[in-house]
């Protein structure tokens, strides 16, 4: 191949803002030439120079099975041969909804009765909020600092993901009147939630929370936090929107909710009202969804008065990829992803320990990240209070050794079922040198 990553980025920057179609891809916080990808297969990704890396980004989550799983590719090819898009319903959409409903039924509790397919996680959360406002007749929403719930206007304040990476407090272009409808609270702080409800009686439509925070590095909910949020919201006539766009079908067959629900019996008052999905549900294609009880979901047009639509919603290729992925996502797949995550997280800890680098490895199921600080991370303030400058040299040493990490310390690492022993060995072999690079990093001069 005749190009380089630098050359590809330079050419892209001339015609695409920042050369990227999603900001974190620009490598802004780690520096160096962003990867320009030619192909990916299984646990590896290959750049335009032909260099192959063991990949720990997994398309930011969707590639649960690894890249380009042959059965998923065939399912998409077969769907493509039948037509790319019809602008009409297909049996596959119903099958996908039935599959999700079945998976989200844990210990007899059916969390989702109706599912609406959209194309991105942003649309799913945006629609969930519109529904919650319609259902409650209220305007305010609560979100948590450091959570990323998509890029709709009301959800960008103190958001995670690219906004954490670039240390942005929010986005320009959001009307002040819209921003004023969002109350941003510290994560894992139930008192702050109770205080907000007390300060705004009968005005809060919904609390939206990542099922387990994973966009400011991993920020796991404290045990019982999500359930308590649901109770507090219900007590005040508001809804809880559980954002499983990142965790859904990734950390278990029923997402983060599946992990929490498997330990609980009795009252259902701790259940979320609406759930949003993305990433794995589309198997690498643009597909996302929101679901919940019929009483709320049937407020959506054409049954109810809440409008939501999409030319490519339920696209047949995306549905085929999602269905094939979910069919293949057996308990064995989750066991393999969990085991691979354990191996890498343990080795990461040992390598940083051996190099004398203060760190913690926040975890939520198979998701984990690294934070260069000594104390546990519970909220966004904790996540930002770290020696983040140790990450770029660590990242580049891993890249040099043929391992592609998320290009920001504020992102989770994603394992897949395709990370077999040779792939894990390559990661483990790279870690000691990278840990030394983190150890000898120096803070930037102010
Ligand atoms: C928890 C969460 N919600 C929503 C979104 C938005 O999804 P999308 O990028 O498909 O719009 C993301 C994306 O990373 C996410 O992690």
GROMACS .gro file of C-alpha atoms and ligand atoms in nm:
model
  462
    1UNK     CA    1   0.000   0.000   0.000
    2UNK     CA    2   0.137   0.337  -0.099
    3UNK     CA    3  -0.005   0.577   0.158
    4UNK     CA    4   0.074   0.647   0.523
    5UNK     CA    5  -0.156   0.727   0.814
    6UNK     CA    6  -0.020   1.084   0.807
    7UNK     CA    7  -0.089   1.123   0.438
    8UNK     CA    8  -0.440   0.982   0.476
    9UNK     CA    9  -0.510   1.223   0.764
   10UNK     CA   10  -0.374   1.523   0.573
   11UNK     CA   11  -0.590   1.442   0.272
   12UNK     CA   12  -0.896   1.392   0.494
   13UNK     CA   13  -0.844   1.719   0.682
   14UNK     CA   14  -0.875   1.910   0.354
   15UNK     CA   15  -1.232   1.791   0.308
   16UNK     CA   16  -1.362   1.663   0.643
   17UNK     CA   17  -1.359   1.878   0.962
   18UNK     CA   18  -1.054   1.762   1.156
   19UNK     CA   19  -1.025   1.476   0.908
   20UNK     CA   20  -1.274   1.270   1.107
   21UNK     CA   21  -1.642   1.194   1.122
   22UNK     CA   22  -1.640   1.152   1.502
   23UNK     CA   23  -1.401   1.363   1.714
   24UNK     CA   24  -1.219   1.099   1.923
   25UNK     CA   25  -1.087   0.938   1.605
   26UNK     CA   26  -0.861   1.243   1.558
   27UNK     CA   27  -0.622   1.123   1.834
   28UNK     CA   28  -0.642   1.475   1.980
   29UNK     CA   29  -0.546   1.374   2.331
   30UNK     CA   30  -0.274   1.121   2.247
   31UNK     CA   31  -0.120   1.294   1.945
   32UNK     CA   32   0.039   1.125   1.648
   33UNK     CA   33  -0.118   1.027   1.320
   34UNK     CA   34  -0.466   0.888   1.364
   35UNK     CA   35  -0.507   0.540   1.226
   36UNK     CA   36  -0.663   0.516   0.883
   37UNK     CA   37  -0.808   0.168   0.855
   38UNK     CA   38  -0.803  -0.057   0.551
   39UNK     CA   39  -0.970  -0.365   0.701
   40UNK     CA   40  -1.035  -0.562   1.018
   41UNK     CA   41  -1.086  -0.927   1.097
   42UNK     CA   42  -1.137  -1.108   1.427
   43UNK     CA   43  -0.925  -0.947   1.699
   44UNK     CA   44  -0.715  -0.741   1.459
   45UNK     CA   45  -0.736  -0.425   1.257
   46UNK     CA   46  -0.511  -0.329   0.965
   47UNK     CA   47  -0.418   0.027   0.873
   48UNK     CA   48  -0.362   0.174   0.527
   49UNK     CA   49   0.009   0.088   0.543
   50UNK     CA   50  -0.075  -0.280   0.587
   51UNK     CA   51   0.028  -0.282   0.953
   52UNK     CA   52  -0.188  -0.508   1.169
   53UNK     CA   53  -0.275  -0.433   1.533
   54UNK     CA   54  -0.454  -0.632   1.801
   55UNK     CA   55  -0.758  -0.412   1.845
   56UNK     CA   56  -0.898  -0.307   2.183
   57UNK     CA   57  -1.144  -0.054   2.044
   58UNK     CA   58  -1.379  -0.300   1.871
   59UNK     CA   59  -1.551  -0.016   1.683
   60UNK     CA   60  -1.620   0.139   2.028
   61UNK     CA   61  -1.818  -0.165   2.135
   62UNK     CA   62  -2.022  -0.319   1.853
   63UNK     CA   63  -1.770  -0.588   1.755
   64UNK     CA   64  -1.859  -0.826   2.040
   65UNK     CA   65  -1.777  -1.128   1.822
   66UNK     CA   66  -1.466  -0.970   1.674
   67UNK     CA   67  -1.448  -0.789   1.341
   68UNK     CA   68  -1.619  -0.923   1.030
   69UNK     CA   69  -1.744  -1.246   1.182
   70UNK     CA   70  -1.802  -1.467   0.874
   71UNK     CA   71  -2.164  -1.552   0.963
   72UNK     CA   72  -2.250  -1.184   1.016
   73UNK     CA   73  -2.085  -1.089   0.688
   74UNK     CA   74  -2.281  -1.358   0.502
   75UNK     CA   75  -2.606  -1.244   0.666
   76UNK     CA   76  -2.539  -0.888   0.547
   77UNK     CA   77  -2.439  -1.003   0.198
   78UNK     CA   78  -2.755  -1.210   0.165
   79UNK     CA   79  -2.968  -0.919   0.287
   80UNK     CA   80  -2.794  -0.683   0.044
   81UNK     CA   81  -2.873  -0.914  -0.245
   82UNK     CA   82  -3.243  -0.886  -0.154
   83UNK     CA   83  -3.234  -0.504  -0.157
   84UNK     CA   84  -3.061  -0.230   0.041
   85UNK     CA   85  -3.358  -0.042   0.181
   86UNK     CA   86  -3.732  -0.054   0.121
   87UNK     CA   87  -3.888   0.225   0.326
   88UNK     CA   88  -4.137  -0.035   0.443
   89UNK     CA   89  -4.154  -0.294   0.719
   90UNK     CA   90  -3.971  -0.628   0.703
   91UNK     CA   91  -4.014  -0.953   0.900
   92UNK     CA   92  -3.654  -0.916   1.024
   93UNK     CA   93  -3.745  -0.604   1.224
   94UNK     CA   94  -4.014  -0.796   1.410
   95UNK     CA   95  -3.775  -1.085   1.469
   96UNK     CA   96  -3.516  -0.847   1.611
   97UNK     CA   97  -3.774  -0.688   1.841
   98UNK     CA   98  -3.886  -1.035   1.956
   99UNK     CA   99  -3.523  -1.133   2.018
  100UNK     CA  100  -3.455  -0.824   2.228
  101UNK     CA  101  -3.776  -0.865   2.427
  102UNK     CA  102  -3.686  -1.227   2.501
  103UNK     CA  103  -3.332  -1.137   2.604
  104UNK     CA  104  -3.450  -0.856   2.829
  105UNK     CA  105  -3.678  -1.093   3.018
  106UNK     CA  106  -3.474  -1.203   3.317
  107UNK     CA  107  -3.606  -1.413   3.604
  108UNK     CA  108  -3.960  -1.366   3.473
  109UNK     CA  109  -3.934  -0.986   3.462
  110UNK     CA  110  -4.008  -0.856   3.112
  111UNK     CA  111  -3.837  -0.519   3.085
  112UNK     CA  112  -3.929  -0.446   2.723
  113UNK     CA  113  -4.276  -0.497   2.573
  114UNK     CA  114  -4.232  -0.279   2.265
  115UNK     CA  115  -3.915  -0.185   2.078
  116UNK     CA  116  -3.865   0.092   1.821
  117UNK     CA  117  -3.563   0.065   1.592
  118UNK     CA  118  -3.363   0.377   1.503
  119UNK     CA  119  -3.022   0.423   1.344
  120UNK     CA  120  -2.801   0.567   1.622
  121UNK     CA  121  -2.777   0.566   1.998
  122UNK     CA  122  -2.823   0.943   1.986
  123UNK     CA  123  -3.164   0.899   1.825
  124UNK     CA  124  -3.256   0.634   2.082
  125UNK     CA  125  -3.182   0.855   2.384
  126UNK     CA  126  -3.329   1.165   2.219
  127UNK     CA  127  -3.653   0.980   2.150
  128UNK     CA  128  -3.660   0.827   2.499
  129UNK     CA  129  -3.643   1.177   2.646
  130UNK     CA  130  -3.919   1.304   2.417
  131UNK     CA  131  -4.132   1.010   2.525
  132UNK     CA  132  -4.062   1.071   2.894
  133UNK     CA  133  -4.160   1.436   2.854
  134UNK     CA  134  -4.481   1.339   2.678
  135UNK     CA  135  -4.562   1.070   2.935
  136UNK     CA  136  -4.512   1.301   3.232
  137UNK     CA  137  -4.608   1.639   3.088
  138UNK     CA  138  -4.282   1.778   3.234
  139UNK     CA  139  -3.972   1.933   3.077
  140UNK     CA  140  -3.664   1.893   3.297
  141UNK     CA  141  -3.428   1.599   3.277
  142UNK     CA  142  -3.145   1.486   3.502
  143UNK     CA  143  -2.822   1.353   3.353
  144UNK     CA  144  -2.494   1.270   3.519
  145UNK     CA  145  -2.161   1.447   3.473
  146UNK     CA  146  -1.919   1.236   3.273
  147UNK     CA  147  -2.196   1.028   3.116
  148UNK     CA  148  -2.231   1.037   2.741
  149UNK     CA  149  -2.585   0.978   2.626
  150UNK     CA  150  -2.543   1.083   2.266
  151UNK     CA  151  -2.507   1.425   2.109
  152UNK     CA  152  -2.859   1.567   2.108
  153UNK     CA  153  -2.871   1.927   2.231
  154UNK     CA  154  -2.994   1.860   2.583
  155UNK     CA  155  -2.742   1.588   2.661
  156UNK     CA  156  -2.406   1.748   2.591
  157UNK     CA  157  -2.355   1.933   2.920
  158UNK     CA  158  -2.055   1.792   3.111
  159UNK     CA  159  -2.070   1.487   2.888
  160UNK     CA  160  -1.815   1.208   2.864
  161UNK     CA  161  -1.658   1.050   2.555
  162UNK     CA  162  -1.512   1.311   2.316
  163UNK     CA  163  -1.614   1.598   2.543
  164UNK     CA  164  -1.415   1.442   2.828
  165UNK     CA  165  -1.124   1.373   2.593
  166UNK     CA  166  -1.113   1.734   2.477
  167UNK     CA  167  -1.210   1.874   2.823
  168UNK     CA  168  -1.515   2.051   2.680
  169UNK     CA  169  -1.783   2.167   2.928
  170UNK     CA  170  -2.051   2.126   2.662
  171UNK     CA  171  -2.110   2.222   2.302
  172UNK     CA  172  -2.146   2.556   2.130
  173UNK     CA  173  -2.467   2.585   1.933
  174UNK     CA  174  -2.692   2.452   2.208
  175UNK     CA  175  -2.961   2.712   2.284
  176UNK     CA  176  -2.943   2.834   2.644
  177UNK     CA  177  -3.311   2.758   2.681
  178UNK     CA  178  -3.247   2.394   2.586
  179UNK     CA  179  -2.942   2.360   2.815
  180UNK     CA  180  -3.153   2.500   3.100
  181UNK     CA  181  -3.382   2.196   3.074
  182UNK     CA  182  -3.097   1.965   3.179
  183UNK     CA  183  -2.985   1.930   3.539
  184UNK     CA  184  -2.634   1.781   3.554
  185UNK     CA  185  -2.559   1.595   3.877
  186UNK     CA  186  -2.257   1.408   4.013
  187UNK     CA  187  -2.278   1.036   3.939
  188UNK     CA  188  -2.333   0.784   4.216
  189UNK     CA  189  -2.473   1.058   4.442
  190UNK     CA  190  -2.832   0.972   4.537
  191UNK     CA  191  -2.858   1.268   4.773
  192UNK     CA  192  -2.791   1.503   4.481
  193UNK     CA  193  -3.076   1.333   4.293
  194UNK     CA  194  -3.312   1.362   4.590
  195UNK     CA  195  -3.215   1.729   4.633
  196UNK     CA  196  -3.285   1.799   4.265
  197UNK     CA  197  -3.632   1.647   4.289
  198UNK     CA  198  -3.696   1.851   4.604
  199UNK     CA  199  -3.578   2.171   4.435
  200UNK     CA  200  -3.792   2.118   4.123
  201UNK     CA  201  -4.116   1.958   4.240
  202UNK     CA  202  -4.333   1.816   3.958
  203UNK     CA  203  -4.096   1.949   3.692
  204UNK     CA  204  -3.855   1.659   3.626
  205UNK     CA  205  -3.964   1.422   3.349
  206UNK     CA  206  -3.680   1.173   3.365
  207UNK     CA  207  -3.343   1.071   3.494
  208UNK     CA  208  -3.116   0.935   3.222
  209UNK     CA  209  -2.817   0.728   3.328
  210UNK     CA  210  -2.565   0.509   3.154
  211UNK     CA  211  -2.644   0.163   3.289
  212UNK     CA  212  -2.277   0.155   3.390
  213UNK     CA  213  -2.075   0.464   3.307
  214UNK     CA  214  -1.811   0.393   3.043
  215UNK     CA  215  -1.749   0.726   2.873
  216UNK     CA  216  -1.521   0.895   3.126
  217UNK     CA  217  -1.323   0.578   3.157
  218UNK     CA  218  -1.531   0.314   3.332
  219UNK     CA  219  -1.744   0.451   3.616
  220UNK     CA  220  -1.937   0.160   3.763
  221UNK     CA  221  -2.259   0.237   3.948
  222UNK     CA  222  -2.233   0.175   4.321
  223UNK     CA  223  -2.423  -0.142   4.419
  224UNK     CA  224  -2.795  -0.065   4.423
  225UNK     CA  225  -2.754   0.281   4.266
  226UNK     CA  226  -2.959   0.213   3.950
  227UNK     CA  227  -3.239   0.048   4.147
  228UNK     CA  228  -3.248   0.334   4.397
  229UNK     CA  229  -3.258   0.584   4.109
  230UNK     CA  230  -3.566   0.409   3.972
  231UNK     CA  231  -3.732   0.422   4.313
  232UNK     CA  232  -3.656   0.791   4.365
  233UNK     CA  233  -3.773   0.877   4.013
  234UNK     CA  234  -4.099   0.682   4.057
  235UNK     CA  235  -4.159   0.837   4.398
  236UNK     CA  236  -4.156   1.177   4.223
  237UNK     CA  237  -4.361   1.078   3.918
  238UNK     CA  238  -4.057   1.077   3.685
  239UNK     CA  239  -3.917   0.801   3.462
  240UNK     CA  240  -3.578   0.633   3.468
  241UNK     CA  241  -3.414   0.594   3.127
  242UNK     CA  242  -3.144   0.330   3.143
  243UNK     CA  243  -2.895   0.398   2.863
  244UNK     CA  244  -2.760   0.059   2.759
  245UNK     CA  245  -2.629   0.181   2.424
  246UNK     CA  246  -2.276   0.079   2.525
  247UNK     CA  247  -2.343  -0.197   2.779
  248UNK     CA  248  -2.645  -0.362   2.613
  249UNK     CA  249  -2.572  -0.714   2.483
  250UNK     CA  250  -2.204  -0.646   2.558
  251UNK     CA  251  -2.156  -0.712   2.929
  252UNK     CA  252  -2.414  -0.994   2.932
  253UNK     CA  253  -2.690  -1.138   2.713
  254UNK     CA  254  -2.925  -0.885   2.877
  255UNK     CA  255  -2.669  -0.607   2.918
  256UNK     CA  256  -2.590  -0.440   3.248
  257UNK     CA  257  -2.950  -0.478   3.352
  258UNK     CA  258  -2.905  -0.853   3.307
  259UNK     CA  259  -2.615  -0.851   3.552
  260UNK     CA  260  -2.811  -0.653   3.809
  261UNK     CA  261  -3.141  -0.837   3.758
  262UNK     CA  262  -2.985  -1.180   3.798
  263UNK     CA  263  -2.929  -1.112   4.166
  264UNK     CA  264  -3.266  -0.961   4.250
  265UNK     CA  265  -3.613  -1.093   4.326
  266UNK     CA  266  -3.933  -0.943   4.463
  267UNK     CA  267  -4.051  -0.588   4.396
  268UNK     CA  268  -4.023  -0.454   4.043
  269UNK     CA  269  -4.019  -0.092   4.163
  270UNK     CA  270  -3.644  -0.082   4.101
  271UNK     CA  271  -3.690  -0.138   3.726
  272UNK     CA  272  -3.608   0.132   3.473
  273UNK     CA  273  -3.896   0.261   3.260
  274UNK     CA  274  -3.724   0.298   2.924
  275UNK     CA  275  -3.408   0.134   2.796
  276UNK     CA  276  -3.191   0.244   2.503
  277UNK     CA  277  -2.970   0.018   2.294
  278UNK     CA  278  -2.707   0.068   2.024
  279UNK     CA  279  -2.368  -0.068   1.921
  280UNK     CA  280  -2.386  -0.452   1.961
  281UNK     CA  281  -2.756  -0.461   1.864
  282UNK     CA  282  -2.653  -0.355   1.513
  283UNK     CA  283  -2.351  -0.587   1.492
  284UNK     CA  284  -2.138  -0.308   1.341
  285UNK     CA  285  -2.412  -0.156   1.124
  286UNK     CA  286  -2.605   0.166   1.201
  287UNK     CA  287  -2.884   0.041   1.423
  288UNK     CA  288  -3.006   0.131   1.770
  289UNK     CA  289  -3.333   0.102   1.959
  290UNK     CA  290  -3.541   0.208   2.253
  291UNK     CA  291  -3.778  -0.011   2.443
  292UNK     CA  292  -4.009  -0.023   2.740
  293UNK     CA  293  -4.361  -0.105   2.850
  294UNK     CA  294  -4.642  -0.077   2.595
  295UNK     CA  295  -4.811   0.190   2.805
  296UNK     CA  296  -4.521   0.429   2.739
  297UNK     CA  297  -4.390   0.304   2.404
  298UNK     CA  298  -4.735   0.319   2.243
  299UNK     CA  299  -4.726   0.695   2.290
  300UNK     CA  300  -4.506   0.687   1.979
  301UNK     CA  301  -4.662   0.769   1.641
  302UNK     CA  302  -4.854   0.623   1.469
  303UNK     CA  303  -5.030   0.490   1.781
  304UNK     CA  304  -4.973   0.796   1.997
  305UNK     CA  305  -4.888   1.165   1.969
  306UNK     CA  306  -4.505   1.150   2.005
  307UNK     CA  307  -4.345   1.184   1.664
  308UNK     CA  308  -4.034   0.991   1.567
  309UNK     CA  309  -3.934   0.857   1.226
  310UNK     CA  310  -3.639   0.759   1.007
  311UNK     CA  311  -3.587   0.691   0.636
  312UNK     CA  312  -3.335   0.419   0.722
  313UNK     CA  313  -3.485   0.305   1.056
  314UNK     CA  314  -3.483  -0.074   1.070
  315UNK     CA  315  -3.262  -0.089   0.762
  316UNK     CA  316  -3.263  -0.453   0.641
  317UNK     CA  317  -2.883  -0.485   0.625
  318UNK     CA  318  -2.844  -0.346   0.977
  319UNK     CA  319  -3.121  -0.572   1.104
  320UNK     CA  320  -2.952  -0.873   0.941
  321UNK     CA  321  -2.621  -0.785   1.109
  322UNK     CA  322  -2.791  -0.732   1.445
  323UNK     CA  323  -2.990  -1.054   1.430
  324UNK     CA  324  -2.687  -1.260   1.325
  325UNK     CA  325  -2.478  -1.104   1.602
  326UNK     CA  326  -2.736  -1.166   1.872
  327UNK     CA  327  -2.789  -1.524   1.752
  328UNK     CA  328  -2.416  -1.586   1.783
  329UNK     CA  329  -2.386  -1.408   2.120
  330UNK     CA  330  -2.426  -1.721   2.329
  331UNK     CA  331  -2.332  -1.760   2.696
  332UNK     CA  332  -2.001  -1.902   2.575
  333UNK     CA  333  -1.925  -1.575   2.394
  334UNK     CA  334  -1.985  -1.372   2.710
  335UNK     CA  335  -1.773  -1.617   2.911
  336UNK     CA  336  -1.488  -1.575   2.662
  337UNK     CA  337  -1.511  -1.195   2.661
  338UNK     CA  338  -1.519  -1.191   3.042
  339UNK     CA  339  -1.218  -1.422   3.061
  340UNK     CA  340  -1.020  -1.217   2.807
  341UNK     CA  341  -1.100  -0.895   2.995
  342UNK     CA  342  -0.982  -1.054   3.318
  343UNK     CA  343  -0.652  -1.160   3.161
  344UNK     CA  344  -0.581  -0.814   3.013
  345UNK     CA  345  -0.698  -0.614   3.317
  346UNK     CA  346  -0.485  -0.830   3.549
  347UNK     CA  347  -0.179  -0.802   3.327
  348UNK     CA  348  -0.229  -0.426   3.294
  349UNK     CA  349  -0.239  -0.394   3.671
  350UNK     CA  350   0.071  -0.610   3.716
  351UNK     CA  351   0.268  -0.421   3.451
  352UNK     CA  352   0.184  -0.079   3.598
  353UNK     CA  353   0.257  -0.206   3.949
  354UNK     CA  354   0.594  -0.343   3.839
  355UNK     CA  355   0.676  -0.006   3.682
  356UNK     CA  356   0.572   0.175   4.000
  357UNK     CA  357   0.290   0.371   3.837
  358UNK     CA  358   0.001   0.470   4.064
  359UNK     CA  359  -0.319   0.351   3.899
  360UNK     CA  360  -0.660   0.196   3.941
  361UNK     CA  361  -0.846  -0.016   3.689
  362UNK     CA  362  -1.215   0.068   3.713
  363UNK     CA  363  -1.431  -0.221   3.595
  364UNK     CA  364  -1.793  -0.286   3.502
  365UNK     CA  365  -1.840  -0.644   3.386
  366UNK     CA  366  -1.604  -0.704   3.093
  367UNK     CA  367  -1.548  -0.329   3.051
  368UNK     CA  368  -1.247  -0.167   3.210
  369UNK     CA  369  -1.017   0.129   3.170
  370UNK     CA  370  -0.709   0.268   3.341
  371UNK     CA  371  -0.698   0.577   3.561
  372UNK     CA  372  -0.361   0.712   3.672
  373UNK     CA  373  -0.447   0.781   4.036
  374UNK     CA  374  -0.441   0.579   4.358
  375UNK     CA  375  -0.804   0.604   4.469
  376UNK     CA  376  -1.116   0.443   4.330
  377UNK     CA  377  -1.312   0.633   4.067
  378UNK     CA  378  -1.682   0.694   4.141
  379UNK     CA  379  -1.767   1.010   3.951
  380UNK     CA  380  -1.648   1.246   3.682
  381UNK     CA  381  -1.450   1.463   3.926
  382UNK     CA  382  -1.256   1.151   4.031
  383UNK     CA  383  -1.201   1.050   3.668
  384UNK     CA  384  -1.054   1.390   3.581
  385UNK     CA  385  -0.837   1.400   3.891
  386UNK     CA  386  -0.561   1.177   3.754
  387UNK     CA  387  -0.223   1.198   3.583
  388UNK     CA  388  -0.383   1.169   3.241
  389UNK     CA  389  -0.056   1.280   3.079
  390UNK     CA  390   0.081   0.931   3.146
  391UNK     CA  391  -0.159   0.786   2.890
  392UNK     CA  392  -0.020   0.921   2.556
  393UNK     CA  393   0.326   0.760   2.595
  394UNK     CA  394   0.160   0.442   2.723
  395UNK     CA  395  -0.076   0.444   2.423
  396UNK     CA  396   0.206   0.501   2.173
  397UNK     CA  397   0.424   0.228   2.320
  398UNK     CA  398   0.133  -0.014   2.281
  399UNK     CA  399   0.077   0.106   1.925
  400UNK     CA  400   0.446   0.063   1.848
  401UNK     CA  401   0.416  -0.296   1.971
  402UNK     CA  402   0.112  -0.358   1.750
  403UNK     CA  403  -0.176  -0.304   1.992
  404UNK     CA  404  -0.446  -0.048   1.918
  405UNK     CA  405  -0.590   0.106   2.234
  406UNK     CA  406  -0.868   0.364   2.264
  407UNK     CA  407  -0.699   0.699   2.185
  408UNK     CA  408  -0.809   0.856   2.514
  409UNK     CA  409  -0.770   0.766   2.880
  410UNK     CA  410  -1.142   0.850   2.914
  411UNK     CA  411  -1.258   0.552   2.708
  412UNK     CA  412  -1.319   0.190   2.798
  413UNK     CA  413  -1.114  -0.096   2.653
  414UNK     CA  414  -1.320  -0.346   2.457
  415UNK     CA  415  -1.241  -0.716   2.437
  416UNK     CA  416  -1.416  -0.947   2.192
  417UNK     CA  417  -1.483  -1.319   2.162
  418UNK     CA  418  -1.215  -1.326   1.892
  419UNK     CA  419  -0.936  -1.230   2.135
  420UNK     CA  420  -0.779  -1.573   2.144
  421UNK     CA  421  -0.458  -1.678   2.321
  422UNK     CA  422  -0.220  -1.542   2.051
  423UNK     CA  423  -0.399  -1.204   2.050
  424UNK     CA  424  -0.389  -1.187   2.430
  425UNK     CA  425  -0.022  -1.286   2.430
  426UNK     CA  426   0.058  -0.994   2.200
  427UNK     CA  427  -0.118  -0.754   2.437
  428UNK     CA  428   0.054  -0.900   2.742
  429UNK     CA  429   0.395  -0.885   2.574
  430UNK     CA  430   0.346  -0.514   2.497
  431UNK     CA  431   0.236  -0.404   2.843
  432UNK     CA  432   0.568  -0.389   3.037
  433UNK     CA  433   0.732  -0.149   2.789
  434UNK     CA  434   0.419   0.066   2.780
  435UNK     CA  435   0.405   0.072   3.159
  436UNK     CA  436   0.769   0.191   3.166
  437UNK     CA  437   0.676   0.465   2.921
  438UNK     CA  438   0.392   0.571   3.153
  439UNK     CA  439   0.635   0.566   3.446
  440UNK     CA  440   0.884   0.795   3.277
  441UNK     CA  441   0.620   1.035   3.141
  442UNK     CA  442   0.648   1.394   3.256
  443UNK     CA  443   0.360   1.634   3.319
  444UNK     CA  444   0.305   1.899   3.053
  445UNK     CA  445   0.452   2.240   3.131
  446UNK     CA  446   0.167   2.487   3.201
  447LIG     C1  447  -2.395   0.523   2.667
  447LIG     C2  448  -2.409   0.582   2.529
  447LIG     N1  449  -2.525   0.638   2.493
  447LIG     C3  450  -2.543   0.691   2.371
  447LIG     C4  451  -2.441   0.691   2.278
  447LIG     C5  452  -2.462   0.749   2.142
  447LIG     O1  453  -2.464   0.649   2.047
  447LIG     P1  454  -2.429   0.683   1.893
  447LIG     O2  455  -2.283   0.714   1.887
  447LIG     O3  456  -2.469   0.560   1.818
  447LIG     O4  457  -2.514   0.801   1.856
  447LIG     C6  458  -2.318   0.633   2.312
  447LIG     C7  459  -2.205   0.633   2.216
  447LIG     O5  460  -2.093   0.608   2.247
  447LIG     C8  461  -2.302   0.578   2.441
  447LIG     O6  462  -2.184   0.522   2.479
   0.00000   0.00000   0.00000
